Short mmCIF file of N, CA and C in Angstrom, two decimals:
data_model
loop_
_atom_site.label_atom_id
_atom_site.label_comp_id
_atom_site.label_asym_id
_atom_site.label_seq_id
_atom_site.Cartn_x
_atom_site.Cartn_y
_atom_site.Cartn_z
N MET O 255 0.83 -1.11 -0.07
CA MET O 255 0.09 0.07 -0.02
C MET O 255 0.79 1.23 -0.10
N SER O 256 2.22 1.08 0.25
CA SER O 256 2.99 2.25 0.30
C SER O 256 4.17 2.24 -0.63
N ALA O 257 4.49 3.26 -1.32
CA ALA O 257 5.57 3.36 -2.07
C ALA O 257 6.86 3.88 -1.28
N THR O 258 6.72 4.11 -0.01
CA THR O 258 7.56 4.76 0.93
C THR O 258 8.76 3.76 1.28
N ASN O 259 8.61 2.45 1.04
CA ASN O 259 9.51 1.60 1.24
C ASN O 259 10.34 1.44 2.65
N ARG O 260 9.54 1.22 3.56
CA ARG O 260 9.90 1.24 4.91
C ARG O 260 10.67 -0.05 5.15
N GLY O 261 11.69 -0.32 4.62
CA GLY O 261 12.47 -1.73 4.71
C GLY O 261 12.02 -2.94 3.97
N GLY O 262 11.08 -2.82 3.45
CA GLY O 262 10.61 -4.01 2.92
C GLY O 262 11.10 -3.94 1.46
N GLN O 263 10.65 -5.00 0.58
CA GLN O 263 11.21 -5.19 -0.75
C GLN O 263 10.36 -4.10 -1.74
N ARG O 264 10.80 -3.40 -2.41
CA ARG O 264 9.94 -2.42 -3.39
C ARG O 264 9.65 -3.27 -4.67
N HIS O 265 8.44 -3.20 -5.00
CA HIS O 265 7.94 -3.68 -6.33
C HIS O 265 8.46 -2.91 -7.44
N PRO O 266 8.86 -3.34 -8.53
CA PRO O 266 9.40 -2.41 -9.52
C PRO O 266 8.91 -1.54 -10.08
N ASP O 267 7.37 -1.62 -10.12
CA ASP O 267 6.47 -0.34 -10.60
C ASP O 267 5.64 0.06 -9.54
N ASP O 268 6.15 -0.07 -8.33
CA ASP O 268 5.44 0.46 -7.20
C ASP O 268 4.06 -0.12 -6.95
N PHE O 269 3.70 -1.26 -7.30
CA PHE O 269 2.45 -1.92 -7.27
C PHE O 269 2.01 -2.49 -5.91
N TYR O 270 1.16 -1.86 -5.16
CA TYR O 270 0.87 -2.18 -3.85
C TYR O 270 -0.58 -2.37 -3.72
N ALA O 271 -1.20 -3.52 -3.77
CA ALA O 271 -2.72 -3.54 -3.74
C ALA O 271 -3.25 -3.19 -2.37
N THR O 272 -4.39 -2.56 -2.53
CA THR O 272 -5.12 -2.16 -1.20
C THR O 272 -6.11 -3.10 -0.78
N PRO O 273 -5.97 -3.79 0.40
CA PRO O 273 -6.91 -4.84 0.88
C PRO O 273 -8.15 -4.33 0.96
N ALA O 274 -9.20 -5.29 0.81
CA ALA O 274 -10.61 -4.97 0.72
C ALA O 274 -11.00 -4.27 2.19
N TRP O 275 -10.29 -4.88 3.31
CA TRP O 275 -10.78 -4.52 4.70
C TRP O 275 -10.41 -3.03 4.97
N CYS O 276 -9.52 -2.44 4.14
CA CYS O 276 -8.96 -1.00 4.17
C CYS O 276 -10.19 -0.15 3.59
N VAL O 277 -10.96 -0.53 2.50
CA VAL O 277 -11.78 -0.01 1.75
C VAL O 277 -13.06 -0.07 2.62
N ARG O 278 -13.34 -1.08 3.08
CA ARG O 278 -14.51 -1.25 4.02
C ARG O 278 -14.45 -0.29 5.08
N GLY O 279 -13.38 -0.34 5.96
CA GLY O 279 -13.17 0.59 6.88
C GLY O 279 -13.39 2.14 6.64
N LEU O 280 -12.98 2.66 5.31
CA LEU O 280 -13.15 3.85 4.89
C LEU O 280 -14.52 4.10 4.69
N LEU O 281 -15.40 3.22 4.09
CA LEU O 281 -16.79 3.19 3.74
C LEU O 281 -17.50 3.20 5.20
N ASP O 282 -16.86 2.86 6.29
CA ASP O 282 -17.67 3.03 7.53
C ASP O 282 -17.60 4.31 8.03
N CYS O 283 -16.66 5.09 7.71
CA CYS O 283 -16.44 6.32 8.02
C CYS O 283 -17.04 7.55 7.09
N VAL O 284 -17.00 7.19 5.79
CA VAL O 284 -17.32 8.13 4.73
C VAL O 284 -18.62 7.68 3.87
N ASP O 285 -19.59 8.27 3.57
CA ASP O 285 -20.64 8.08 2.78
C ASP O 285 -20.38 8.23 1.30
N LEU O 286 -19.85 7.36 0.58
CA LEU O 286 -19.47 7.67 -0.93
C LEU O 286 -20.80 7.23 -1.82
N ALA O 287 -22.09 7.12 -1.36
CA ALA O 287 -23.12 6.54 -2.25
C ALA O 287 -23.48 7.30 -3.29
N HIS O 288 -23.18 8.65 -2.98
CA HIS O 288 -24.05 9.79 -3.95
C HIS O 288 -22.84 10.41 -4.73
N ILE O 289 -21.73 10.05 -4.92
CA ILE O 289 -20.60 10.71 -5.46
C ILE O 289 -19.82 9.88 -6.43
N PRO O 290 -19.28 10.59 -7.54
CA PRO O 290 -18.49 9.78 -8.49
C PRO O 290 -17.25 9.15 -7.76
N ILE O 291 -16.97 8.10 -8.08
CA ILE O 291 -15.80 7.40 -7.49
C ILE O 291 -14.84 7.08 -8.61
N VAL O 292 -13.65 7.54 -8.56
CA VAL O 292 -12.58 7.32 -9.57
C VAL O 292 -11.38 6.73 -8.73
N ASP O 293 -10.82 5.59 -9.07
CA ASP O 293 -9.36 5.20 -8.61
C ASP O 293 -8.41 5.30 -9.63
N PRO O 294 -7.56 6.37 -9.32
CA PRO O 294 -6.77 6.92 -10.37
C PRO O 294 -5.50 5.79 -10.72
N CYS O 295 -5.32 4.97 -9.71
CA CYS O 295 -4.23 3.91 -9.77
C CYS O 295 -4.80 2.41 -9.36
N ALA O 296 -5.66 2.18 -10.42
CA ALA O 296 -6.64 1.00 -10.17
C ALA O 296 -5.84 -0.34 -10.06
N GLY O 297 -4.57 -0.57 -10.61
CA GLY O 297 -3.88 -1.74 -10.45
C GLY O 297 -4.73 -2.83 -10.93
N THR O 298 -4.92 -3.88 -10.13
CA THR O 298 -5.74 -5.22 -10.52
C THR O 298 -7.28 -5.03 -9.95
N GLY O 299 -7.66 -3.78 -9.68
CA GLY O 299 -8.95 -3.42 -9.32
C GLY O 299 -9.49 -3.88 -7.95
N ALA O 300 -8.39 -3.81 -7.14
CA ALA O 300 -8.75 -4.39 -5.67
C ALA O 300 -9.83 -3.39 -4.93
N ILE O 301 -9.63 -2.10 -5.14
CA ILE O 301 -10.48 -0.98 -4.53
C ILE O 301 -11.91 -1.15 -5.28
N ILE O 302 -11.80 -1.09 -6.58
CA ILE O 302 -12.99 -1.28 -7.34
C ILE O 302 -14.02 -2.42 -7.06
N ARG O 303 -13.48 -3.71 -6.88
CA ARG O 303 -14.17 -4.75 -6.66
C ARG O 303 -14.66 -4.73 -5.05
N ALA O 304 -13.82 -3.98 -4.13
CA ALA O 304 -14.33 -3.95 -2.78
C ALA O 304 -15.59 -3.09 -2.52
N LEU O 305 -15.39 -1.81 -3.50
CA LEU O 305 -16.56 -1.04 -3.58
C LEU O 305 -17.75 -1.79 -4.13
N ALA O 306 -17.64 -2.51 -5.25
CA ALA O 306 -18.71 -3.24 -5.78
C ALA O 306 -19.22 -4.16 -4.72
N GLU O 307 -18.54 -4.91 -3.98
CA GLU O 307 -19.08 -5.71 -2.88
C GLU O 307 -20.09 -4.96 -1.89
N CYS O 308 -19.64 -3.53 -1.93
CA CYS O 308 -20.77 -2.83 -0.87
C CYS O 308 -21.65 -2.13 -1.79
N GLY O 309 -21.99 -2.51 -2.87
CA GLY O 309 -23.07 -1.88 -3.79
C GLY O 309 -22.62 -0.52 -4.44
N LEU O 310 -21.28 -0.22 -4.56
CA LEU O 310 -20.87 1.10 -5.16
C LEU O 310 -20.17 0.82 -6.49
N LEU O 311 -20.42 1.69 -7.32
CA LEU O 311 -19.76 1.69 -8.72
C LEU O 311 -18.86 2.59 -8.80
N ALA O 312 -17.51 2.15 -9.51
CA ALA O 312 -16.56 3.07 -9.50
C ALA O 312 -15.72 2.77 -10.79
N THR O 313 -15.07 3.91 -11.23
CA THR O 313 -14.25 3.80 -12.49
C THR O 313 -12.65 3.76 -12.18
N GLY O 314 -11.90 3.09 -12.85
CA GLY O 314 -10.70 2.98 -12.55
C GLY O 314 -9.81 3.57 -13.71
N ILE O 315 -8.53 4.00 -13.49
CA ILE O 315 -7.51 4.19 -14.49
C ILE O 315 -6.29 3.56 -13.99
N GLU O 316 -5.53 2.84 -14.87
CA GLU O 316 -4.52 2.12 -14.62
C GLU O 316 -3.35 2.30 -15.84
N ALA O 317 -2.20 2.53 -15.28
CA ALA O 317 -0.92 2.86 -16.23
C ALA O 317 -0.39 1.48 -16.93
N SER O 318 -0.68 0.40 -16.31
CA SER O 318 -0.22 -0.81 -16.94
C SER O 318 -1.40 -1.25 -18.04
N ARG O 319 -1.05 -1.21 -19.20
CA ARG O 319 -2.01 -1.68 -20.09
C ARG O 319 -2.51 -3.12 -19.80
N GLU O 320 -1.56 -3.98 -19.68
CA GLU O 320 -1.91 -5.41 -19.18
C GLU O 320 -3.17 -5.54 -18.17
N ARG O 321 -2.82 -4.67 -17.05
CA ARG O 321 -3.78 -4.95 -15.76
C ARG O 321 -4.96 -4.16 -16.24
N ALA O 322 -4.92 -3.11 -17.02
CA ALA O 322 -6.09 -2.28 -17.21
C ALA O 322 -7.03 -3.04 -18.28
N GLU O 323 -6.61 -3.79 -19.07
CA GLU O 323 -7.30 -4.54 -20.09
C GLU O 323 -7.69 -5.89 -19.54
N SER O 324 -7.56 -6.15 -18.34
CA SER O 324 -7.98 -7.46 -17.71
C SER O 324 -9.53 -7.54 -17.92
N PRO O 325 -9.93 -8.72 -18.46
CA PRO O 325 -11.47 -8.81 -18.74
C PRO O 325 -12.26 -8.76 -17.33
N CYS O 326 -11.64 -9.13 -16.42
CA CYS O 326 -12.51 -9.12 -15.15
C CYS O 326 -12.66 -7.97 -14.32
N LEU O 327 -11.99 -6.79 -14.85
CA LEU O 327 -12.02 -5.32 -14.15
C LEU O 327 -13.23 -4.52 -14.56
N GLY O 328 -13.72 -4.87 -15.78
CA GLY O 328 -14.94 -4.10 -16.15
C GLY O 328 -14.32 -2.59 -16.53
N ARG O 329 -14.78 -1.62 -15.64
CA ARG O 329 -14.68 -0.15 -15.79
C ARG O 329 -13.25 0.33 -15.51
N VAL O 330 -12.21 -0.29 -15.94
CA VAL O 330 -11.02 0.27 -15.71
C VAL O 330 -10.27 0.46 -16.99
N TYR O 331 -9.88 1.80 -17.26
CA TYR O 331 -9.11 2.24 -18.54
C TYR O 331 -7.65 2.55 -18.38
N HIS O 332 -7.16 2.36 -19.43
CA HIS O 332 -5.62 2.42 -19.55
C HIS O 332 -5.29 4.07 -19.79
N GLY O 333 -4.37 4.40 -18.74
CA GLY O 333 -3.88 5.93 -18.81
C GLY O 333 -3.17 6.32 -17.57
N ASP O 334 -2.76 7.38 -17.41
CA ASP O 334 -2.07 7.76 -16.35
C ASP O 334 -2.95 8.40 -15.33
N GLY O 335 -3.54 7.96 -14.41
CA GLY O 335 -4.52 8.55 -13.60
C GLY O 335 -3.88 9.73 -12.65
N LEU O 336 -2.60 9.68 -12.37
CA LEU O 336 -1.96 10.82 -11.72
C LEU O 336 -1.56 12.12 -12.58
N ALA O 337 -1.73 11.89 -14.00
CA ALA O 337 -1.35 13.06 -14.69
C ALA O 337 -2.54 13.81 -15.10
N VAL O 338 -3.53 13.57 -14.61
CA VAL O 338 -4.87 14.17 -14.95
C VAL O 338 -5.39 15.15 -13.76
N SER O 339 -5.81 16.48 -14.08
CA SER O 339 -6.11 17.41 -13.23
C SER O 339 -7.53 17.14 -12.87
N TRP O 340 -7.64 16.47 -11.59
CA TRP O 340 -9.08 16.08 -11.27
C TRP O 340 -9.80 17.14 -10.46
N HIS O 341 -11.18 17.27 -10.87
CA HIS O 341 -12.07 18.10 -10.23
C HIS O 341 -13.42 17.77 -10.66
N GLY O 342 -14.48 18.16 -9.91
CA GLY O 342 -15.77 17.81 -10.16
C GLY O 342 -16.85 18.50 -9.46
#
């Protein structure tokens, strides 16, 4: 989950999946039911799947074309989500 590498082995492209329990914990504190949700670093879709399990729809952007085009992810697009100026 962190690219700060606090002594662990660093993944070559800083890929650290967010666990579903973390997403559920966020949803316990924040109501996201009526706002658009975008995951700018979707990876393998861990956040998007966890949100879907809670009945929420999200869109993802992923820099890795291979991960973005995985048929099981659905609404994940290939691109650089950190290079976009987000506002809404």
